[in-house]
Amino acid sequence: MIPSRASFRDIPLYSPAKRPCRVDLSDNTNLFGVPPAAARVLRESAVESLSRYPRSYAPDLRGALAEQLGVGPEWVTTGCGSDDVLDSALRAFLEPGELLAFQDPTFVMMPLFAQVNGLRTVAVPLRADFDVEPEWLVSTEAKVIYLCSPNNPTGTVLSRAAVERVVERAPGLVIIDEAYADFARGPGFMDLARTRTNVLVTRTFSKAFGLAGMRVGWGVGHPKLVAEVEKARGPYKLTTLAESMAVATLREEAGWVRARVEEAVANRERLRGELVAMGLKPLPSEGNFLMVPLPGAPGVAERMRERDVNVRAFQGLTGVGDALRIGSAPWSLLETALVALRESLR
């Protein structure tokens, strides 16, 4: 038996507790359908393309994104989901043994990416209002600081003042993960990627754009940053089909995406009202999900799975405790989830 790297031996596979369920609200994906333009591309795609490599570094998608953002293609990187862009950025800017700082709680993959890349980490607790404390993050002297807004799993957003303070004082790169930005009320932080040389903002087609199964993510930053991320990620991370579907959705389906976002947000707030009526206290959210503090949440989630409904359970989150994360969806699915939740709390 050939031994693995010592740092790999305790790394678990990403395997949140779940089983196939008729209603699955655990991944925060778009359950309202597929963009019509993407479906058309799928129907019309030439079978011959399957036997050929895609074009290197997704030039069509980079060009389409750059056009919408008002920058050159050299400002844009892409990846197999935004988590691929995040992982590549860590490899590009941190040597093994160097320090990554991130807010706590946040995206569960960040500690795993850090361990895989041989990094040291420091988790900096969010304040009681779920904003970051800039001085705490900057004082770590981490070469890379990771922020997430709207934050997964809490759904809360970071304040403009706090993020700008981190960017101004950070000793190195600041990565801002905006996977859920399409659902948020504010403009987000994309402008910082265009105006600061130490900011990389990442987004995805997996949430509002309904293409989670195609695995398309992207990031924006100064061309010198992007060039290093491109080196780390490699040339063929997007399939021809995935790139074509993403481009078609981006160029043709702005109205469709906006309508699905509005429905997801409206249903999220309707769900909040039902949960509050049950005596629960969901956190404020600007994502397409609600985080619901609930003692014994893992057990509740398991009982919901027995009723054919899957939600994501968290245990002992900093500043939150045990909690359920429930994705927004068509109301018929949320009604089923509410019934399962009520029965599981008895």
CSV table of C-alpha atoms in Angstrom, one decimal:
chain,number,residue,atom,x,y,z
A,1,MET,CA,0.0,0.0,0.0
A,2,ILE,CA,1.5,3.3,-1.1
A,3,PRO,CA,1.0,5.9,1.7
A,4,SER,CA,-0.7,9.2,0.9
A,5,ARG,CA,0.6,12.5,2.0
A,6,ALA,CA,0.5,12.8,5.7
A,7,SER,CA,-1.6,15.9,5.5
A,8,PHE,CA,-4.2,13.9,3.5
A,9,ARG,CA,-4.8,11.1,5.9
A,10,ASP,CA,-7.5,12.8,8.0
A,11,ILE,CA,-9.2,14.6,5.1
A,12,PRO,CA,-12.8,13.4,4.8
A,13,LEU,CA,-14.7,13.2,1.5
A,14,TYR,CA,-17.3,15.9,1.1
A,15,SER,CA,-20.4,13.9,2.1
A,16,PRO,CA,-23.1,15.9,3.9
A,17,ALA,CA,-25.8,13.7,5.5
A,18,LYS,CA,-28.5,13.1,2.8
A,19,ARG,CA,-30.2,10.4,0.9
A,20,PRO,CA,-32.3,10.5,-2.3
A,21,CYS,CA,-35.5,12.4,-1.4
A,22,ARG,CA,-38.5,13.5,-3.4
A,23,VAL,CA,-38.0,17.0,-2.0
A,24,ASP,CA,-34.3,18.1,-1.8
A,25,LEU,CA,-33.8,21.6,-0.4
A,26,SER,CA,-30.2,20.9,0.8
A,27,ASP,CA,-28.1,22.4,-1.9
A,28,ASN,CA,-29.6,25.8,-2.6
A,29,THR,CA,-29.8,25.2,-6.3
A,30,ASN,CA,-32.4,26.6,-8.6
A,31,LEU,CA,-35.4,24.3,-8.4
A,32,PHE,CA,-37.6,26.5,-10.7
A,33,GLY,CA,-36.4,24.9,-14.0
A,34,VAL,CA,-33.7,25.3,-16.6
A,35,PRO,CA,-33.1,28.4,-18.6
A,36,PRO,CA,-34.8,27.9,-22.0
A,37,ALA,CA,-31.7,29.0,-24.0
A,38,ALA,CA,-29.6,26.4,-22.1
A,39,ALA,CA,-32.1,23.7,-22.9
A,40,ARG,CA,-32.0,24.7,-26.5
A,41,VAL,CA,-28.2,24.5,-26.6
A,42,LEU,CA,-28.5,21.0,-25.1
A,43,ARG,CA,-30.9,19.8,-27.7
A,44,GLU,CA,-29.0,21.3,-30.6
A,45,SER,CA,-25.4,20.3,-29.6
A,46,ALA,CA,-23.5,18.3,-32.1
A,47,VAL,CA,-22.6,14.8,-31.0
A,48,GLU,CA,-19.2,15.2,-32.7
A,49,SER,CA,-18.2,17.8,-30.1
A,50,LEU,CA,-18.0,15.0,-27.4
A,51,SER,CA,-14.9,13.5,-29.0
A,52,ARG,CA,-12.9,16.8,-29.0
A,53,TYR,CA,-11.4,18.8,-26.2
A,54,PRO,CA,-13.1,22.1,-25.4
A,55,ARG,CA,-11.3,25.3,-26.2
A,56,SER,CA,-8.7,26.2,-23.6
A,57,TYR,CA,-9.7,28.6,-20.8
A,58,ALA,CA,-13.3,29.1,-22.0
A,59,PRO,CA,-12.7,32.2,-24.2
A,60,ASP,CA,-16.4,32.5,-25.3
A,61,LEU,CA,-17.6,32.7,-21.7
A,62,ARG,CA,-14.8,35.0,-20.6
A,63,GLY,CA,-15.7,37.3,-23.4
A,64,ALA,CA,-19.4,37.3,-22.6
A,65,LEU,CA,-18.8,38.0,-19.0
A,66,ALA,CA,-16.3,40.7,-19.7
A,67,GLU,CA,-18.7,42.4,-22.0
A,68,GLN,CA,-21.4,42.5,-19.3
A,69,LEU,CA,-18.9,43.8,-16.7
A,70,GLY,CA,-17.3,46.4,-18.9
A,71,VAL,CA,-13.8,44.9,-18.7
A,72,GLY,CA,-11.5,43.0,-20.9
A,73,PRO,CA,-11.5,39.2,-21.0
A,74,GLU,CA,-8.1,39.2,-19.2
A,75,TRP,CA,-10.0,40.3,-16.1
A,76,VAL,CA,-12.1,37.1,-16.0
A,77,THR,CA,-11.3,33.5,-15.0
A,78,THR,CA,-13.6,30.5,-15.1
A,79,GLY,CA,-13.8,27.1,-13.5
A,80,CYS,CA,-15.7,23.9,-12.8
A,81,GLY,CA,-18.0,25.7,-10.4
A,82,SER,CA,-16.9,28.7,-8.3
A,83,ASP,CA,-15.3,26.4,-5.8
A,84,ASP,CA,-12.8,25.4,-8.5
A,85,VAL,CA,-11.9,29.1,-8.9
A,86,LEU,CA,-11.5,29.4,-5.1
A,87,ASP,CA,-9.3,26.3,-4.9
A,88,SER,CA,-7.2,27.5,-7.8
A,89,ALA,CA,-6.7,30.9,-6.2
A,90,LEU,CA,-5.4,29.3,-3.0
A,91,ARG,CA,-2.9,27.3,-4.9
A,92,ALA,CA,-1.9,30.3,-6.9
A,93,PHE,CA,-1.2,32.7,-4.0
A,94,LEU,CA,-0.3,30.5,-1.0
A,95,GLU,CA,2.7,28.2,-0.5
A,96,PRO,CA,2.1,25.2,1.6
A,97,GLY,CA,2.4,26.2,5.3
A,98,GLU,CA,1.2,29.8,4.6
A,99,LEU,CA,-1.9,31.2,6.3
A,100,LEU,CA,-5.5,31.5,5.1
A,101,ALA,CA,-8.0,33.5,7.2
A,102,PHE,CA,-11.7,33.2,6.8
A,103,GLN,CA,-14.9,34.3,8.6
A,104,ASP,CA,-16.5,31.8,10.9
A,105,PRO,CA,-19.0,30.3,10.1
A,106,THR,CA,-18.7,30.2,6.3
A,107,PHE,CA,-18.5,27.9,3.3
A,108,VAL,CA,-17.6,24.5,4.6
A,109,MET,CA,-15.3,23.7,1.7
A,110,MET,CA,-12.7,26.4,2.6
A,111,PRO,CA,-11.1,24.5,5.5
A,112,LEU,CA,-11.0,21.4,3.3
A,113,PHE,CA,-9.4,23.3,0.4
A,114,ALA,CA,-6.9,24.7,2.8
A,115,GLN,CA,-6.0,21.2,4.1
A,116,VAL,CA,-5.7,19.7,0.7
A,117,ASN,CA,-3.3,22.5,-0.3
A,118,GLY,CA,-1.2,22.1,2.9
A,119,LEU,CA,-2.2,25.5,4.3
A,120,ARG,CA,-2.6,26.8,7.9
A,121,THR,CA,-5.9,28.4,8.7
A,122,VAL,CA,-7.4,30.8,11.2
A,123,ALA,CA,-11.2,31.0,11.6
A,124,VAL,CA,-12.2,34.5,12.7
A,125,PRO,CA,-15.7,34.6,14.4
A,126,LEU,CA,-18.3,36.9,12.9
A,127,ARG,CA,-19.7,39.6,15.2
A,128,ALA,CA,-23.0,39.2,16.9
A,129,ASP,CA,-24.6,41.0,14.0
A,130,PHE,CA,-23.0,38.5,11.6
A,131,ASP,CA,-20.7,41.2,10.1
A,132,VAL,CA,-16.9,40.7,10.0
A,133,GLU,CA,-14.7,42.6,12.4
A,134,PRO,CA,-12.0,44.0,10.0
A,135,GLU,CA,-9.3,44.4,12.7
A,136,TRP,CA,-9.6,40.8,13.8
A,137,LEU,CA,-9.1,39.5,10.2
A,138,VAL,CA,-6.3,41.8,9.3
A,139,SER,CA,-4.5,41.2,12.6
A,140,THR,CA,-4.0,37.5,11.6
A,141,GLU,CA,-1.5,38.8,8.9
A,142,ALA,CA,-2.8,36.1,6.6
A,143,LYS,CA,-1.6,36.3,3.1
A,144,VAL,CA,-5.1,35.5,1.8
A,145,ILE,CA,-8.4,36.5,3.5
A,146,TYR,CA,-11.6,34.8,2.4
A,147,LEU,CA,-15.0,36.6,2.8
A,148,CYS,CA,-18.4,35.3,1.8
A,149,SER,CA,-21.4,37.5,1.2
A,150,PRO,CA,-24.3,36.6,1.3
A,151,ASN,CA,-22.7,34.1,3.6
A,152,ASN,CA,-23.2,30.4,3.3
A,153,PRO,CA,-24.6,29.0,5.5
A,154,THR,CA,-26.0,31.9,7.4
A,155,GLY,CA,-27.5,33.9,4.5
A,156,THR,CA,-26.3,37.2,6.1
A,157,VAL,CA,-24.5,39.9,4.2
A,158,LEU,CA,-21.3,41.8,5.1
A,159,SER,CA,-21.3,45.5,5.4
A,160,ARG,CA,-19.7,47.7,2.8
A,161,ALA,CA,-17.7,49.5,5.4
A,162,ALA,CA,-16.3,46.3,6.9
A,163,VAL,CA,-15.3,44.8,3.6
A,164,GLU,CA,-13.7,48.0,2.3
A,165,ARG,CA,-11.7,48.2,5.6
A,166,VAL,CA,-10.4,44.6,5.1
A,167,VAL,CA,-9.5,45.3,1.5
A,168,GLU,CA,-7.6,48.5,2.4
A,169,ARG,CA,-5.6,46.9,5.2
A,170,ALA,CA,-5.1,43.3,4.1
A,171,PRO,CA,-1.5,42.3,3.6
A,172,GLY,CA,-2.3,40.2,0.6
A,173,LEU,CA,-5.2,38.9,-1.5
A,174,VAL,CA,-8.9,39.3,-0.5
A,175,ILE,CA,-11.2,36.7,-2.0
A,176,ILE,CA,-14.9,37.7,-1.9
A,177,ASP,CA,-17.3,34.8,-2.6
A,178,GLU,CA,-20.5,36.0,-4.1
A,179,ALA,CA,-22.2,32.8,-5.1
A,180,TYR,CA,-25.5,34.1,-3.8
A,181,ALA,CA,-25.2,37.7,-4.9
A,182,ASP,CA,-28.0,37.5,-7.4
A,183,PHE,CA,-30.5,37.1,-4.6
A,184,ALA,CA,-29.1,40.0,-2.5
A,185,ARG,CA,-30.7,43.5,-2.4
A,186,GLY,CA,-27.4,45.4,-2.6
A,187,PRO,CA,-25.0,45.7,-5.6
A,188,GLY,CA,-22.3,43.5,-4.0
A,189,PHE,CA,-18.6,44.0,-4.3
A,190,MET,CA,-17.8,43.4,-7.9
A,191,ASP,CA,-16.7,47.0,-8.2
A,192,LEU,CA,-13.8,46.3,-5.8
A,193,ALA,CA,-12.5,43.6,-8.2
A,194,ARG,CA,-12.4,46.2,-11.0
A,195,THR,CA,-10.8,49.0,-8.9
A,196,ARG,CA,-8.5,47.2,-6.4
A,197,THR,CA,-5.5,45.1,-7.3
A,198,ASN,CA,-5.8,42.8,-4.3
A,199,VAL,CA,-9.4,41.6,-4.8
A,200,LEU,CA,-10.8,38.5,-6.5
A,201,VAL,CA,-14.6,38.2,-6.6
A,202,THR,CA,-16.1,34.8,-7.5
A,203,ARG,CA,-19.6,33.9,-8.7
A,204,THR,CA,-21.4,30.9,-10.1
A,205,PHE,CA,-24.0,29.7,-12.6
A,206,SER,CA,-25.1,27.0,-10.0
A,207,LYS,CA,-27.6,29.1,-8.1
A,208,ALA,CA,-29.7,31.8,-9.8
A,209,PHE,CA,-28.8,30.6,-13.3
A,210,GLY,CA,-30.0,27.1,-12.9
A,211,LEU,CA,-26.9,25.3,-14.2
A,212,ALA,CA,-25.6,23.5,-11.1
A,213,GLY,CA,-25.3,20.2,-13.0
A,214,MET,CA,-23.0,21.8,-15.6
A,215,ARG,CA,-20.5,23.1,-13.0
A,216,VAL,CA,-19.7,26.6,-14.2
A,217,GLY,CA,-18.1,29.2,-12.0
A,218,TRP,CA,-16.1,32.4,-12.6
A,219,GLY,CA,-14.1,35.1,-11.0
A,220,VAL,CA,-13.1,38.7,-11.7
A,221,GLY,CA,-9.9,40.5,-10.7
A,222,HIS,CA,-6.9,42.4,-12.0
A,223,PRO,CA,-5.4,40.7,-15.0
A,224,LYS,CA,-2.2,39.9,-13.0
A,225,LEU,CA,-4.3,38.1,-10.4
A,226,VAL,CA,-6.4,36.3,-13.0
A,227,ALA,CA,-3.3,35.1,-14.9
A,228,GLU,CA,-2.0,33.3,-11.8
A,229,VAL,CA,-5.4,31.7,-11.1
A,230,GLU,CA,-5.6,30.5,-14.8
A,231,LYS,CA,-2.2,28.8,-14.3
A,232,ALA,CA,-3.4,27.0,-11.3
A,233,ARG,CA,-6.7,25.8,-12.7
A,234,GLY,CA,-5.5,24.3,-16.0
A,235,PRO,CA,-6.9,24.6,-19.6
A,236,TYR,CA,-9.9,22.3,-19.9
A,237,LYS,CA,-12.0,22.8,-16.8
A,238,LEU,CA,-15.2,23.7,-18.7
A,239,THR,CA,-16.8,21.3,-21.2
A,240,THR,CA,-17.9,22.7,-24.6
A,241,LEU,CA,-21.5,22.1,-23.7
A,242,ALA,CA,-21.2,23.8,-20.3
A,243,GLU,CA,-19.6,26.8,-21.8
A,244,SER,CA,-22.2,27.1,-24.6
A,245,MET,CA,-25.1,26.8,-22.2
A,246,ALA,CA,-23.7,29.4,-19.8
A,247,VAL,CA,-23.1,31.9,-22.7
A,248,ALA,CA,-26.6,31.4,-24.0
A,249,THR,CA,-28.1,31.9,-20.6
A,250,LEU,CA,-26.0,35.0,-20.0
A,251,ARG,CA,-26.9,36.6,-23.3
A,252,GLU,CA,-30.5,35.6,-23.7
A,253,GLU,CA,-32.1,34.8,-20.3
A,254,ALA,CA,-31.6,37.9,-18.1
A,255,GLY,CA,-35.4,38.2,-17.7
A,256,TRP,CA,-35.8,34.5,-17.0
A,257,VAL,CA,-33.1,34.6,-14.3
A,258,ARG,CA,-34.5,37.8,-12.8
A,259,ALA,CA,-38.0,36.2,-12.5
A,260,ARG,CA,-36.7,33.1,-10.9
A,261,VAL,CA,-34.7,35.2,-8.4
A,262,GLU,CA,-37.8,37.2,-7.5
A,263,GLU,CA,-39.8,34.0,-7.0
A,264,ALA,CA,-37.1,32.4,-4.9
A,265,VAL,CA,-36.8,35.5,-2.7
A,266,ALA,CA,-40.6,35.9,-2.3
A,267,ASN,CA,-40.9,32.2,-1.3
A,268,ARG,CA,-38.0,32.5,1.1
A,269,GLU,CA,-39.9,35.3,2.9
A,270,ARG,CA,-43.1,33.4,2.8
A,271,LEU,CA,-41.3,30.4,4.3
A,272,ARG,CA,-39.9,32.7,7.0
A,273,GLY,CA,-43.4,33.7,8.0
A,274,GLU,CA,-44.4,30.1,8.4
A,275,LEU,CA,-41.3,29.3,10.4
A,276,VAL,CA,-41.9,32.3,12.7
A,277,ALA,CA,-45.5,31.2,13.2
A,278,MET,CA,-44.0,27.8,14.4
A,279,GLY,CA,-42.0,29.7,17.1
A,280,LEU,CA,-38.7,29.4,15.2
A,281,LYS,CA,-36.3,32.4,14.5
A,282,PRO,CA,-34.7,32.2,11.1
A,283,LEU,CA,-31.7,34.4,10.6
A,284,PRO,CA,-32.0,37.4,8.2
A,285,SER,CA,-31.1,36.1,4.7
A,286,GLU,CA,-30.2,37.6,1.4
A,287,GLY,CA,-29.5,34.2,-0.2
A,288,ASN,CA,-32.0,31.7,-1.7
A,289,PHE,CA,-32.2,29.9,1.7
A,290,LEU,CA,-32.9,30.4,5.4
A,291,MET,CA,-30.7,29.3,8.3
A,292,VAL,CA,-32.9,28.2,11.2
A,293,PRO,CA,-31.3,27.9,14.6
A,294,LEU,CA,-32.7,24.7,16.2
A,295,PRO,CA,-31.3,22.6,19.0
A,296,GLY,CA,-30.8,19.0,17.8
A,297,ALA,CA,-31.0,20.0,14.2
A,298,PRO,CA,-29.2,16.9,12.9
A,299,GLY,CA,-31.8,14.7,14.4
A,300,VAL,CA,-34.6,16.8,13.1
A,301,ALA,CA,-33.1,16.6,9.6
A,302,GLU,CA,-32.9,12.9,9.8
A,303,ARG,CA,-36.5,12.6,10.7
A,304,MET,CA,-37.4,14.9,7.8
A,305,ARG,CA,-35.4,12.6,5.5
A,306,GLU,CA,-37.6,9.7,6.7
A,307,ARG,CA,-40.5,11.8,5.4
A,308,ASP,CA,-38.8,12.2,2.0
A,309,VAL,CA,-37.5,15.8,2.5
A,310,ASN,CA,-33.9,16.6,2.6
A,311,VAL,CA,-32.5,19.8,4.3
A,312,ARG,CA,-29.0,20.6,5.4
A,313,ALA,CA,-28.2,20.3,9.1
A,314,PHE,CA,-25.4,22.0,10.9
A,315,GLN,CA,-24.1,21.3,14.4
A,316,GLY,CA,-22.4,23.7,16.8
A,317,LEU,CA,-21.9,26.6,14.4
A,318,THR,CA,-20.1,29.5,15.9
A,319,GLY,CA,-22.6,32.2,17.0
A,320,VAL,CA,-25.5,30.0,15.9
A,321,GLY,CA,-25.4,26.6,17.4
A,322,ASP,CA,-27.3,23.8,15.8
A,323,ALA,CA,-29.3,24.8,12.8
A,324,LEU,CA,-31.2,23.7,9.6
A,325,ARG,CA,-30.5,25.4,6.3
A,326,ILE,CA,-33.6,25.2,4.0
A,327,GLY,CA,-33.3,26.2,0.4
A,328,SER,CA,-36.0,28.2,-1.3
A,329,ALA,CA,-38.0,26.5,-4.0
A,330,PRO,CA,-41.5,26.4,-5.7
A,331,TRP,CA,-44.0,26.8,-2.9
A,332,SER,CA,-45.5,23.3,-3.3
A,333,LEU,CA,-42.1,21.9,-2.3
A,334,LEU,CA,-41.8,24.2,0.6
A,335,GLU,CA,-45.3,23.3,1.8
A,336,THR,CA,-44.2,19.6,1.8
A,337,ALA,CA,-41.0,20.6,3.8
A,338,LEU,CA,-43.1,22.5,6.3
A,339,VAL,CA,-45.3,19.5,6.9
A,340,ALA,CA,-42.3,17.2,7.4
A,341,LEU,CA,-40.7,19.8,9.7
A,342,ARG,CA,-43.8,20.1,11.9
A,343,GLU,CA,-44.0,16.3,12.2
A,344,SER,CA,-40.3,16.0,12.9
A,345,LEU,CA,-40.5,18.5,15.8
A,346,ARG,CA,-43.2,16.6,17.7
